[in-house]
Amino acid sequence: MVSQVVVDEKPPQQLLSKKAGCNSHGQDSSYFMGWQEYEKNPFDPVSNPSGIIQMGLAENQLSFDMVEAWLEKNPDALGLRREGGASVFRELALFQDYHGLPAFKNALARFMSEQRGYKVAFDPSNIVLTAGATSANEALMFCLADHGDAFLIPTPYYPGFDRDLKWRTGAEIVPVHCTSANGFRVTRAALDDAYRRAQKRRLRVKGVLITNPSNPLGTMAPRADLEMIVEFVAARGIHLVSDEIYSGTAFGEPGFVSVLEVMAERGAAAADVSDRVHVVYSLSKDLGLPGFRVGAIYSSNAAVVSAATKMSSFGLISSQTQYLLAAMLGDKDFTQSYVAENKRRIKERHDQLVDGLGEIGISCLESNAGLFCWVDMSHLMRSRSFAGEMELWKKVVFEVGLNISPGSSCHCREPGWFRVCFANMSAKTLDVAMQRLRSFVESTTNGAAALRRATVPARSISCPIAIKWALRLTPSSADRKAER
Amino acid sequence: MVSQVVVDEKPPQQLLSKKAGCNSHGQDSSYFMGWQEYEKNPFDPVSNPSGIIQMGLAENQLSFDMVEAWLEKNPDALGLRREGGASVFRELALFQDYHGLPAFKNALARFMSEQRGYKVAFDPSNIVLTAGATSANEALMFCLADHGDAFLIPTPYYPGFDRDLKWRTGAEIVPVHCTSANGFRVTRAALDDAYRRAQKRRLRVKGVLITNPSNPLGTMAPRADLEMIVEFVAARGIHLVSDEIYSGTAFGEPGFVSVLEVMAERGAAAADVSDRVHVVYSLSKDLGLPGFRVGAIYSSNAAVVSAATKMSSFGLISSQTQYLLAAMLGDKDFTQSYVAENKRRIKERHDQLVDGLGEIGISCLESNAGLFCWVDMSHLMRSRSFAGEMELWKKVVFEVGLNISPGSSCHCREPGWFRVCFANMSAKTLDVAMQRLRSFVESTTNGAAALRRATVPARSISCPIAIKWALRLTPSSADRKAER
């Protein structure tokens, strides 16, 4: 009954799926490559003071002391006990209902509402829990798009989206080109242009996906822009996904406006589009808990909630973690003081970076949220091109010892921008980073010139940002070629 | 700039993906429908003694006291502290490396090796952590199969596979038909037959997937059968996935044999196929922790490990949970005594079910693992057909008040078999279930006759299982029709 063994001569890769071999997961982009370099030689103030400083990672390490103090005061949350002392371990060990722990969903709904100044009420039954926003975004794509369908996404956008939205779903991303001329705000013209390009590629456009606050820009979408985007998706009969995982980092005025607030204000007019607007949330940024893998989809579309809930089987949140966070987010006094103080600290660190950069003649896009700045280093490039950007990026990583993310990895169309994270290190380490950058800037001709001009620190620049362009070199022919 | 709103007249469902609307997630199978009925009216010995008893859920509730005792002795594991008392909360909050916590992967590798009598050594770097086996199985399919590629799976198989393996991947399942004539063991002829059927459907066969111990059979694959299956995949140049999530429940002799043990014994001959053999594991059954969402893929294929690791971003295990389990599984004394005592308890409960059924003339497939028995109730059907099976199932659920899983939901080709779980309830509740079933059996003509014949409890029956067939009715013409 046992047949002869026929040795398979094909390399094993050929037996794998196309996905396993393809590169659309984006692992090889400079965004992730910088991480790998950092991991080989990570900075430590004591043991490795010449190592690479990680400024490519949007982690929030600023407010752990507050969470730790809460944990000290509330040992039952980690200890999996009720107030009376009885263990809930058995219940949690078995709890794998993909609807989630009711106490956690209720607490999360309230927390999300609090983040939005209680202008939006979240119905816990419209929440789908997922193992992080990565999983939430992919599940939404699986629900909304078939292979070959497209989503329009304003550039620059989070490099991980190529993996999260396209890799396993087969969906396509069509970039909505935004420019520094208006501070990278999304315009109706840019949306229409992207829609037309998708049509030319014979892609069926299923929706628009925005990050608000924006990753990598660190800006909140103005209310008027959100209204315009909602009008666009309403008119086109398509979906809108608003990834709001940075909503709790919004430290600037006039404050964060969720797309759901805009929907609420539409009143009866929202009916035409309300079941096509979906929000993604997570506790990775706002509470600094990426390791706990807590994400969520919020949608008023019953079919989406139903399908996404079934899909959440592929990435449920540990019940142990749900229990802990139900208690933490259920403590309104804690969340209120945490959010306020966390924002204050983010702003302080943000200002430290912007001021430090300003002192060495480097300007940033004016921002009011996020754990990073969108930094213009175009004057430091030897050529105004993506080749020049990559050359500069490699110098900054390997010579200066700072891992930052080049704009090209975020699909930015203008070379010379970089995402620089500031909340995943101490203020002292950020100082070291600024000192290193100063030395580098002084060593370059253009940098030194800009530094001399920067007698008054610019803080950050509003758009239109004339000064930024004034610092730029005339593009060479080589650059234009690269820019095509 | 704002355009007129064009009201979308299409129903919103049409804007969703085909996946969101289709039924291949299997939610509507009788397997899940039974759960829904249970949830409406769950049995409780005190508050709802006439409710439905859940016997469709393969949970292990037999050994929580041992885990709880360990947690009491090791409070740092839940408290996220090192032995010295220092908190590791910050590290864990940030830890989202998809390679997993090294301490946890090392402990898991050792535990998996221990489960296999240390006959197989697990290399932690070949482990990919996933949020449960559900996620592991789907990720493997994404790695191994493209849309329209097929995996051969012996029947009866776990109803969730239709969702886990097919729904989002687009892969197909071609059943390998197994029969009661040889105790549902997989034969080379059945594999060849399935392969031919796949070819006829113009499907590219990418592999075979087995569950060992089998869900729903509760049987361990004999070593010879594993050798035969390995020869088959070697000869065909395809993959073999062995889902071994019940390996720690193997209570009978001659003990559990992993496909990796068979591979190790092949020595040099294994080289031709070793990078096409992959194992899925989980702590949901062996440790009774489905709520904690801990699964794993084990593979010697570097490309699969690499792709699956990237995919694990969509379902990472909470670092909080990894920390707890690193400590628990790292305690060798605990795991040894837990596994031995857990198996003893599973066997005891298994025997209670088999004896109880035997006393009322109902026989089971002889089994030696798992948290369920594969029970033959064909003599209680009014017609030997799947219609008869469904009719009987509804009676058992709605009239008898036991949620069991009909064989048809497991794609069994012979009507009359049911998966009956025994480890998710107390011994007393199992007694109540047996009493209810006795009353039902007495009320049916064929059941009462079988009950009279069952003077000596049959325990469980070896195959070939003559007695089972002797109890069956002659099939009616309606049945034959239904069986097609």
PDB file of C-alpha atoms in Angstrom, chain A residues 21-273:
ATOM      1  CA  GLY A  21       6.702  34.506  -1.482  1.00  0.00           C
ATOM      2  CA  CYS A  22       5.595  37.977  -2.510  1.00  0.00           C
ATOM      3  CA  ASN A  23       6.765  41.214  -1.075  1.00  0.00           C
ATOM      4  CA  SER A  24       3.500  43.069  -0.640  1.00  0.00           C
ATOM      5  CA  HIS A  25       3.753  42.635   3.122  1.00  0.00           C
ATOM      6  CA  GLY A  26       6.233  45.514   2.860  1.00  0.00           C
ATOM      7  CA  GLN A  27       8.808  43.969   5.172  1.00  0.00           C
ATOM      8  CA  ASP A  28      11.620  45.155   2.953  1.00  0.00           C
ATOM      9  CA  SER A  29      10.636  48.822   2.922  1.00  0.00           C
ATOM     10  CA  SER A  30      13.107  51.258   4.444  1.00  0.00           C
ATOM     11  CA  TYR A  31      10.609  51.730   7.266  1.00  0.00           C
ATOM     12  CA  PHE A  32      11.234  48.208   8.510  1.00  0.00           C
ATOM     13  CA  MET A  33      14.855  48.096   7.336  1.00  0.00           C
ATOM     14  CA  GLY A  34      15.667  50.941   9.693  1.00  0.00           C
ATOM     15  CA  TRP A  35      14.239  48.889  12.544  1.00  0.00           C
ATOM     16  CA  GLN A  36      16.500  46.003  11.662  1.00  0.00           C
ATOM     17  CA  GLU A  37      19.532  48.270  11.765  1.00  0.00           C
ATOM     18  CA  TYR A  38      18.428  49.596  15.122  1.00  0.00           C
ATOM     19  CA  GLU A  39      18.014  46.096  16.478  1.00  0.00           C
ATOM     20  CA  LYS A  40      21.585  45.234  15.536  1.00  0.00           C
ATOM     21  CA  ASN A  41      22.988  48.172  17.458  1.00  0.00           C
ATOM     22  CA  PRO A  42      20.460  49.703  19.862  1.00  0.00           C
ATOM     23  CA  PHE A  43      21.398  52.831  21.797  1.00  0.00           C
ATOM     24  CA  ASP A  44      21.668  52.589  25.538  1.00  0.00           C
ATOM     25  CA  PRO A  45      22.877  55.599  27.527  1.00  0.00           C
ATOM     26  CA  VAL A  46      25.133  53.391  29.659  1.00  0.00           C
ATOM     27  CA  SER A  47      25.955  50.181  27.834  1.00  0.00           C
ATOM     28  CA  ASN A  48      25.886  51.373  24.225  1.00  0.00           C
ATOM     29  CA  PRO A  49      26.015  55.186  24.077  1.00  0.00           C
ATOM     30  CA  SER A  50      27.094  55.143  20.419  1.00  0.00           C
ATOM     31  CA  GLY A  51      24.265  52.865  19.304  1.00  0.00           C
ATOM     32  CA  ILE A  52      21.382  53.811  17.038  1.00  0.00           C
ATOM     33  CA  ILE A  53      18.563  55.785  18.669  1.00  0.00           C
ATOM     34  CA  GLN A  54      15.170  54.413  17.666  1.00  0.00           C
ATOM     35  CA  MET A  55      13.101  57.315  16.323  1.00  0.00           C
ATOM     36  CA  GLY A  56      11.152  55.158  13.888  1.00  0.00           C
ATOM     37  CA  LEU A  57       8.827  53.602  16.414  1.00  0.00           C
ATOM     38  CA  ALA A  58       5.601  55.323  17.421  1.00  0.00           C
ATOM     39  CA  GLU A  59       5.514  54.081  20.978  1.00  0.00           C
ATOM     40  CA  ASN A  60       4.146  56.016  23.914  1.00  0.00           C
ATOM     41  CA  GLN A  61       6.416  55.507  26.897  1.00  0.00           C
ATOM     42  CA  LEU A  62       5.620  58.816  28.551  1.00  0.00           C
ATOM     43  CA  SER A  63       2.887  57.837  30.969  1.00  0.00           C
ATOM     44  CA  PHE A  64       3.585  54.346  32.253  1.00  0.00           C
ATOM     45  CA  ASP A  65       4.033  55.642  35.793  1.00  0.00           C
ATOM     46  CA  MET A  66       0.354  56.547  35.914  1.00  0.00           C
ATOM     47  CA  VAL A  67      -0.743  53.117  34.712  1.00  0.00           C
ATOM     48  CA  GLU A  68       1.650  51.459  37.148  1.00  0.00           C
ATOM     49  CA  ALA A  69       0.302  53.509  40.029  1.00  0.00           C
ATOM     50  CA  TRP A  70      -3.205  52.415  39.046  1.00  0.00           C
ATOM     51  CA  LEU A  71      -2.114  48.772  38.922  1.00  0.00           C
ATOM     52  CA  GLU A  72      -0.618  49.095  42.410  1.00  0.00           C
ATOM     53  CA  LYS A  73      -3.894  50.424  43.733  1.00  0.00           C
ATOM     54  CA  ASN A  74      -5.965  47.842  41.896  1.00  0.00           C
ATOM     55  CA  PRO A  75      -4.166  44.507  42.284  1.00  0.00           C
ATOM     56  CA  ASP A  76      -7.316  42.501  41.536  1.00  0.00           C
ATOM     57  CA  ALA A  77      -7.205  43.616  37.911  1.00  0.00           C
ATOM     58  CA  LEU A  78      -3.929  41.805  37.285  1.00  0.00           C
ATOM     59  CA  GLY A  79      -4.643  39.122  39.853  1.00  0.00           C
ATOM     60  CA  LEU A  80      -7.884  38.158  38.096  1.00  0.00           C
ATOM     61  CA  ARG A  81      -9.976  38.555  41.215  1.00  0.00           C
ATOM     62  CA  ARG A  82     -13.293  40.177  41.992  1.00  0.00           C
ATOM     63  CA  GLU A  83     -13.353  42.888  44.597  1.00  0.00           C
ATOM     64  CA  GLY A  84     -14.338  40.403  47.220  1.00  0.00           C
ATOM     65  CA  GLY A  85     -11.250  38.372  46.469  1.00  0.00           C
ATOM     66  CA  ALA A  86     -12.771  35.462  44.552  1.00  0.00           C
ATOM     67  CA  SER A  87     -10.751  34.403  41.514  1.00  0.00           C
ATOM     68  CA  VAL A  88     -12.301  34.761  38.085  1.00  0.00           C
ATOM     69  CA  PHE A  89      -9.528  32.679  36.534  1.00  0.00           C
ATOM     70  CA  ARG A  90     -11.774  29.778  35.467  1.00  0.00           C
ATOM     71  CA  GLU A  91     -14.276  32.015  33.758  1.00  0.00           C
ATOM     72  CA  LEU A  92     -11.558  33.879  31.912  1.00  0.00           C
ATOM     73  CA  ALA A  93      -9.634  30.743  30.969  1.00  0.00           C
ATOM     74  CA  LEU A  94     -12.726  29.549  29.138  1.00  0.00           C
ATOM     75  CA  PHE A  95     -14.002  32.867  27.839  1.00  0.00           C
ATOM     76  CA  GLN A  96     -13.551  32.860  24.081  1.00  0.00           C
ATOM     77  CA  ASP A  97     -16.824  34.418  23.010  1.00  0.00           C
ATOM     78  CA  TYR A  98     -15.913  36.564  20.053  1.00  0.00           C
ATOM     79  CA  HIS A  99     -18.363  39.188  21.228  1.00  0.00           C
ATOM     80  CA  GLY A 100     -15.876  39.988  23.977  1.00  0.00           C
ATOM     81  CA  LEU A 101     -16.236  40.461  27.722  1.00  0.00           C
ATOM     82  CA  PRO A 102     -19.294  42.704  28.165  1.00  0.00           C
ATOM     83  CA  ALA A 103     -17.592  44.679  30.941  1.00  0.00           C
ATOM     84  CA  PHE A 104     -14.632  45.392  28.689  1.00  0.00           C
ATOM     85  CA  LYS A 105     -16.728  46.427  25.716  1.00  0.00           C
ATOM     86  CA  ASN A 106     -18.799  48.733  27.869  1.00  0.00           C
ATOM     87  CA  ALA A 107     -15.705  50.319  29.387  1.00  0.00           C
ATOM     88  CA  LEU A 108     -14.077  50.680  25.972  1.00  0.00           C
ATOM     89  CA  ALA A 109     -17.208  52.298  24.533  1.00  0.00           C
ATOM     90  CA  ARG A 110     -17.256  54.819  27.358  1.00  0.00           C
ATOM     91  CA  PHE A 111     -13.528  55.508  27.016  1.00  0.00           C
ATOM     92  CA  MET A 112     -13.879  56.101  23.277  1.00  0.00           C
ATOM     93  CA  SER A 113     -16.764  58.448  23.980  1.00  0.00           C
ATOM     94  CA  GLU A 114     -14.732  60.284  26.625  1.00  0.00           C
ATOM     95  CA  GLN A 115     -11.894  60.757  24.121  1.00  0.00           C
ATOM     96  CA  ARG A 116     -14.394  62.540  21.912  1.00  0.00           C
ATOM     97  CA  GLY A 117     -15.700  64.804  24.668  1.00  0.00           C
ATOM     98  CA  TYR A 118     -18.900  62.708  24.901  1.00  0.00           C
ATOM     99  CA  LYS A 119     -20.054  64.264  21.633  1.00  0.00           C
ATOM    100  CA  VAL A 120     -20.336  60.747  20.193  1.00  0.00           C
ATOM    101  CA  ALA A 121     -22.074  57.867  21.955  1.00  0.00           C
ATOM    102  CA  PHE A 122     -20.638  54.434  21.240  1.00  0.00           C
ATOM    103  CA  ASP A 123     -22.948  51.447  21.294  1.00  0.00           C
ATOM    104  CA  PRO A 124     -20.962  48.463  22.667  1.00  0.00           C
ATOM    105  CA  SER A 125     -22.873  46.120  20.364  1.00  0.00           C
ATOM    106  CA  ASN A 126     -21.378  47.912  17.365  1.00  0.00           C
ATOM    107  CA  ILE A 127     -17.825  47.245  18.590  1.00  0.00           C
ATOM    108  CA  VAL A 128     -15.859  44.321  17.192  1.00  0.00           C
ATOM    109  CA  LEU A 129     -12.783  43.476  19.275  1.00  0.00           C
ATOM    110  CA  THR A 130      -9.597  42.522  17.448  1.00  0.00           C
ATOM    111  CA  ALA A 131      -5.992  41.702  18.362  1.00  0.00           C
ATOM    112  CA  GLY A 132      -4.762  45.218  17.631  1.00  0.00           C
ATOM    113  CA  ALA A 133      -5.562  47.762  14.939  1.00  0.00           C
ATOM    114  CA  THR A 134      -3.480  45.744  12.463  1.00  0.00           C
ATOM    115  CA  SER A 135      -6.048  43.001  12.702  1.00  0.00           C
ATOM    116  CA  ALA A 136      -8.945  45.484  12.718  1.00  0.00           C
ATOM    117  CA  ASN A 137      -7.851  47.135   9.489  1.00  0.00           C
ATOM    118  CA  GLU A 138      -7.309  43.827   7.719  1.00  0.00           C
ATOM    119  CA  ALA A 139     -10.656  42.457   8.871  1.00  0.00           C
ATOM    120  CA  LEU A 140     -12.402  45.599   7.617  1.00  0.00           C
ATOM    121  CA  MET A 141     -10.730  45.184   4.235  1.00  0.00           C
ATOM    122  CA  PHE A 142     -11.846  41.538   4.100  1.00  0.00           C
ATOM    123  CA  CYS A 143     -15.398  42.761   4.832  1.00  0.00           C
ATOM    124  CA  LEU A 144     -15.467  45.633   2.378  1.00  0.00           C
ATOM    125  CA  ALA A 145     -13.244  44.729  -0.555  1.00  0.00           C
ATOM    126  CA  ASP A 146     -12.818  41.786  -2.870  1.00  0.00           C
ATOM    127  CA  HIS A 147      -9.594  40.895  -4.632  1.00  0.00           C
ATOM    128  CA  GLY A 148      -8.815  43.765  -6.968  1.00  0.00           C
ATOM    129  CA  ASP A 149     -11.106  46.290  -5.286  1.00  0.00           C
ATOM    130  CA  ALA A 150      -9.414  49.499  -4.206  1.00  0.00           C
ATOM    131  CA  PHE A 151      -9.299  51.895  -1.296  1.00  0.00           C
ATOM    132  CA  LEU A 152      -8.133  55.480  -1.708  1.00  0.00           C
ATOM    133  CA  ILE A 153      -5.638  56.543   0.957  1.00  0.00           C
ATOM    134  CA  PRO A 154      -4.179  60.029   1.365  1.00  0.00           C
ATOM    135  CA  THR A 155      -0.389  60.189   1.251  1.00  0.00           C
ATOM    136  CA  PRO A 156       1.829  60.158   3.153  1.00  0.00           C
ATOM    137  CA  TYR A 157       0.408  57.081   4.881  1.00  0.00           C
ATOM    138  CA  TYR A 158       1.531  54.547   7.484  1.00  0.00           C
ATOM    139  CA  PRO A 159       3.919  52.111   5.767  1.00  0.00           C
ATOM    140  CA  GLY A 160       2.314  49.106   7.478  1.00  0.00           C
ATOM    141  CA  PHE A 161      -0.898  49.614   5.470  1.00  0.00           C
ATOM    142  CA  ASP A 162       0.634  47.897   2.467  1.00  0.00           C
ATOM    143  CA  ARG A 163       0.871  44.775   4.596  1.00  0.00           C
ATOM    144  CA  ASP A 164      -2.288  45.242   6.644  1.00  0.00           C
ATOM    145  CA  LEU A 165      -4.696  46.177   3.883  1.00  0.00           C
ATOM    146  CA  LYS A 166      -3.339  44.499   0.750  1.00  0.00           C
ATOM    147  CA  TRP A 167      -1.214  41.453   1.476  1.00  0.00           C
ATOM    148  CA  ARG A 168      -3.733  38.750   2.330  1.00  0.00           C
ATOM    149  CA  THR A 169      -6.902  40.461   1.130  1.00  0.00           C
ATOM    150  CA  GLY A 170      -5.807  41.149  -2.442  1.00  0.00           C
ATOM    151  CA  ALA A 171      -7.235  44.677  -2.172  1.00  0.00           C
ATOM    152  CA  GLU A 172      -5.398  47.576  -3.798  1.00  0.00           C
ATOM    153  CA  ILE A 173      -4.409  50.959  -2.414  1.00  0.00           C
ATOM    154  CA  VAL A 174      -4.686  53.966  -4.694  1.00  0.00           C
ATOM    155  CA  PRO A 175      -2.828  56.939  -3.206  1.00  0.00           C
ATOM    156  CA  VAL A 176      -4.571  60.298  -2.815  1.00  0.00           C
ATOM    157  CA  HIS A 177      -1.668  62.643  -3.454  1.00  0.00           C
ATOM    158  CA  CYS A 178      -1.344  65.369  -0.857  1.00  0.00           C
ATOM    159  CA  THR A 179       1.351  68.027  -0.906  1.00  0.00           C
ATOM    160  CA  SER A 180       3.190  70.371   1.395  1.00  0.00           C
ATOM    161  CA  ALA A 181       1.588  73.341  -0.409  1.00  0.00           C
ATOM    162  CA  ASN A 182      -1.437  73.068   1.907  1.00  0.00           C
ATOM    163  CA  GLY A 183       0.161  71.143   4.760  1.00  0.00           C
ATOM    164  CA  PHE A 184      -0.700  67.772   3.222  1.00  0.00           C
ATOM    165  CA  ARG A 185      -4.420  68.272   3.749  1.00  0.00           C
ATOM    166  CA  VAL A 186      -6.775  66.135   1.716  1.00  0.00           C
ATOM    167  CA  THR A 187      -8.678  68.024  -0.983  1.00  0.00           C
ATOM    168  CA  ARG A 188     -11.680  67.114  -3.047  1.00  0.00           C
ATOM    169  CA  ALA A 189      -9.588  67.550  -6.174  1.00  0.00           C
ATOM    170  CA  ALA A 190      -7.038  65.035  -4.889  1.00  0.00           C
ATOM    171  CA  LEU A 191      -9.792  62.558  -4.055  1.00  0.00           C
ATOM    172  CA  ASP A 192     -11.371  62.987  -7.487  1.00  0.00           C
ATOM    173  CA  ASP A 193      -7.979  62.556  -9.115  1.00  0.00           C
ATOM    174  CA  ALA A 194      -7.311  59.329  -7.192  1.00  0.00           C
ATOM    175  CA  TYR A 195     -10.771  58.040  -8.069  1.00  0.00           C
ATOM    176  CA  ARG A 196     -10.126  58.672 -11.757  1.00  0.00           C
ATOM    177  CA  ARG A 197      -6.743  56.956 -11.597  1.00  0.00           C
ATOM    178  CA  ALA A 198      -8.373  53.929  -9.993  1.00  0.00           C
ATOM    179  CA  GLN A 199     -10.992  53.845 -12.717  1.00  0.00           C
ATOM    180  CA  LYS A 200      -8.291  54.027 -15.370  1.00  0.00           C
ATOM    181  CA  ARG A 201      -6.705  50.977 -13.762  1.00  0.00           C
ATOM    182  CA  ARG A 202     -10.159  49.347 -13.925  1.00  0.00           C
ATOM    183  CA  LEU A 203     -10.254  49.019 -10.160  1.00  0.00           C
ATOM    184  CA  ARG A 204     -13.554  49.176  -8.357  1.00  0.00           C
ATOM    185  CA  VAL A 205     -13.194  51.807  -5.640  1.00  0.00           C
ATOM    186  CA  LYS A 206     -14.823  50.581  -2.444  1.00  0.00           C
ATOM    187  CA  GLY A 207     -13.824  53.345  -0.117  1.00  0.00           C
ATOM    188  CA  VAL A 208     -11.495  55.922   1.372  1.00  0.00           C
ATOM    189  CA  LEU A 209      -9.316  55.204   4.376  1.00  0.00           C
ATOM    190  CA  ILE A 210      -7.911  58.024   6.477  1.00  0.00           C
ATOM    191  CA  THR A 211      -5.878  58.145   9.657  1.00  0.00           C
ATOM    192  CA  ASN A 212      -7.100  60.873  11.989  1.00  0.00           C
ATOM    193  CA  PRO A 213      -4.991  62.075  13.716  1.00  0.00           C
ATOM    194  CA  SER A 214      -2.711  61.367  10.819  1.00  0.00           C
ATOM    195  CA  ASN A 215       0.125  58.912  10.945  1.00  0.00           C
ATOM    196  CA  PRO A 216       2.747  60.084   9.841  1.00  0.00           C
ATOM    197  CA  LEU A 217       1.785  63.778   9.833  1.00  0.00           C
ATOM    198  CA  GLY A 218       0.765  64.193  13.466  1.00  0.00           C
ATOM    199  CA  THR A 219      -2.084  66.448  12.389  1.00  0.00           C
ATOM    200  CA  MET A 220      -5.777  66.305  13.146  1.00  0.00           C
ATOM    201  CA  ALA A 221      -8.145  66.519  10.214  1.00  0.00           C
ATOM    202  CA  PRO A 222     -10.043  69.833  10.382  1.00  0.00           C
ATOM    203  CA  ARG A 223     -13.798  69.466  10.679  1.00  0.00           C
ATOM    204  CA  ALA A 224     -14.305  70.965   7.230  1.00  0.00           C
ATOM    205  CA  ASP A 225     -12.012  68.382   5.674  1.00  0.00           C
ATOM    206  CA  LEU A 226     -13.916  65.559   7.344  1.00  0.00           C
ATOM    207  CA  GLU A 227     -17.192  67.008   6.086  1.00  0.00           C
ATOM    208  CA  MET A 228     -15.742  67.166   2.596  1.00  0.00           C
ATOM    209  CA  ILE A 229     -14.547  63.546   2.757  1.00  0.00           C
ATOM    210  CA  VAL A 230     -17.930  62.375   4.034  1.00  0.00           C
ATOM    211  CA  GLU A 231     -19.612  64.239   1.177  1.00  0.00           C
ATOM    212  CA  PHE A 232     -17.247  62.551  -1.257  1.00  0.00           C
ATOM    213  CA  VAL A 233     -17.998  59.013  -0.040  1.00  0.00           C
ATOM    214  CA  ALA A 234     -21.703  59.832   0.149  1.00  0.00           C
ATOM    215  CA  ALA A 235     -21.668  61.056  -3.432  1.00  0.00           C
ATOM    216  CA  ARG A 236     -19.658  58.112  -4.694  1.00  0.00           C
ATOM    217  CA  GLY A 237     -21.630  55.558  -2.712  1.00  0.00           C
ATOM    218  CA  ILE A 238     -18.499  54.116  -1.139  1.00  0.00           C
ATOM    219  CA  HIS A 239     -17.146  53.413   2.349  1.00  0.00           C
ATOM    220  CA  LEU A 240     -15.075  55.548   4.684  1.00  0.00           C
ATOM    221  CA  VAL A 241     -12.721  53.975   7.199  1.00  0.00           C
ATOM    222  CA  SER A 242     -11.344  56.375   9.788  1.00  0.00           C
ATOM    223  CA  ASP A 243      -8.411  54.943  11.701  1.00  0.00           C
ATOM    224  CA  GLU A 244      -8.468  56.959  14.928  1.00  0.00           C
ATOM    225  CA  ILE A 245      -5.877  55.106  16.958  1.00  0.00           C
ATOM    226  CA  TYR A 246      -4.099  58.340  17.851  1.00  0.00           C
ATOM    227  CA  SER A 247      -7.211  60.181  19.038  1.00  0.00           C
ATOM    228  CA  GLY A 248      -6.001  60.173  22.653  1.00  0.00           C
ATOM    229  CA  THR A 249      -2.732  61.847  21.681  1.00  0.00           C
ATOM    230  CA  ALA A 250      -4.412  64.992  20.346  1.00  0.00           C
ATOM    231  CA  PHE A 251      -2.779  67.668  22.460  1.00  0.00           C
ATOM    232  CA  GLY A 252      -3.425  70.777  20.366  1.00  0.00           C
ATOM    233  CA  GLU A 253      -6.348  73.030  19.696  1.00  0.00           C
ATOM    234  CA  PRO A 254      -9.046  73.090  18.362  1.00  0.00           C
ATOM    235  CA  GLY A 255      -9.168  69.508  19.616  1.00  0.00           C
ATOM    236  CA  PHE A 256      -9.877  66.178  18.012  1.00  0.00           C
ATOM    237  CA  VAL A 257     -12.943  65.784  15.813  1.00  0.00           C
ATOM    238  CA  SER A 258     -13.977  62.234  15.034  1.00  0.00           C
ATOM    239  CA  VAL A 259     -15.678  61.419  11.782  1.00  0.00           C
ATOM    240  CA  LEU A 260     -18.490  60.084  13.961  1.00  0.00           C
ATOM    241  CA  GLU A 261     -18.986  63.576  15.381  1.00  0.00           C
ATOM    242  CA  VAL A 262     -19.325  64.890  11.841  1.00  0.00           C
ATOM    243  CA  MET A 263     -21.811  62.113  11.136  1.00  0.00           C
ATOM    244  CA  ALA A 264     -23.810  62.982  14.239  1.00  0.00           C
ATOM    245  CA  GLU A 265     -23.970  66.587  13.108  1.00  0.00           C
ATOM    246  CA  ARG A 266     -25.263  65.595   9.689  1.00  0.00           C
ATOM    247  CA  GLY A 267     -28.423  64.461  11.418  1.00  0.00           C
ATOM    248  CA  ALA A 268     -30.936  63.077   8.974  1.00  0.00           C
ATOM    249  CA  ALA A 269     -28.552  63.690   6.091  1.00  0.00           C
ATOM    250  CA  ALA A 270     -26.221  61.085   7.578  1.00  0.00           C
ATOM    251  CA  ALA A 271     -28.670  58.282   6.841  1.00  0.00           C
ATOM    252  CA  ASP A 272     -27.427  57.892   3.292  1.00  0.00           C
ATOM    253  CA  VAL A 273     -23.907  57.111   4.383  1.00  0.00           C
TER     254      VAL A 273
END
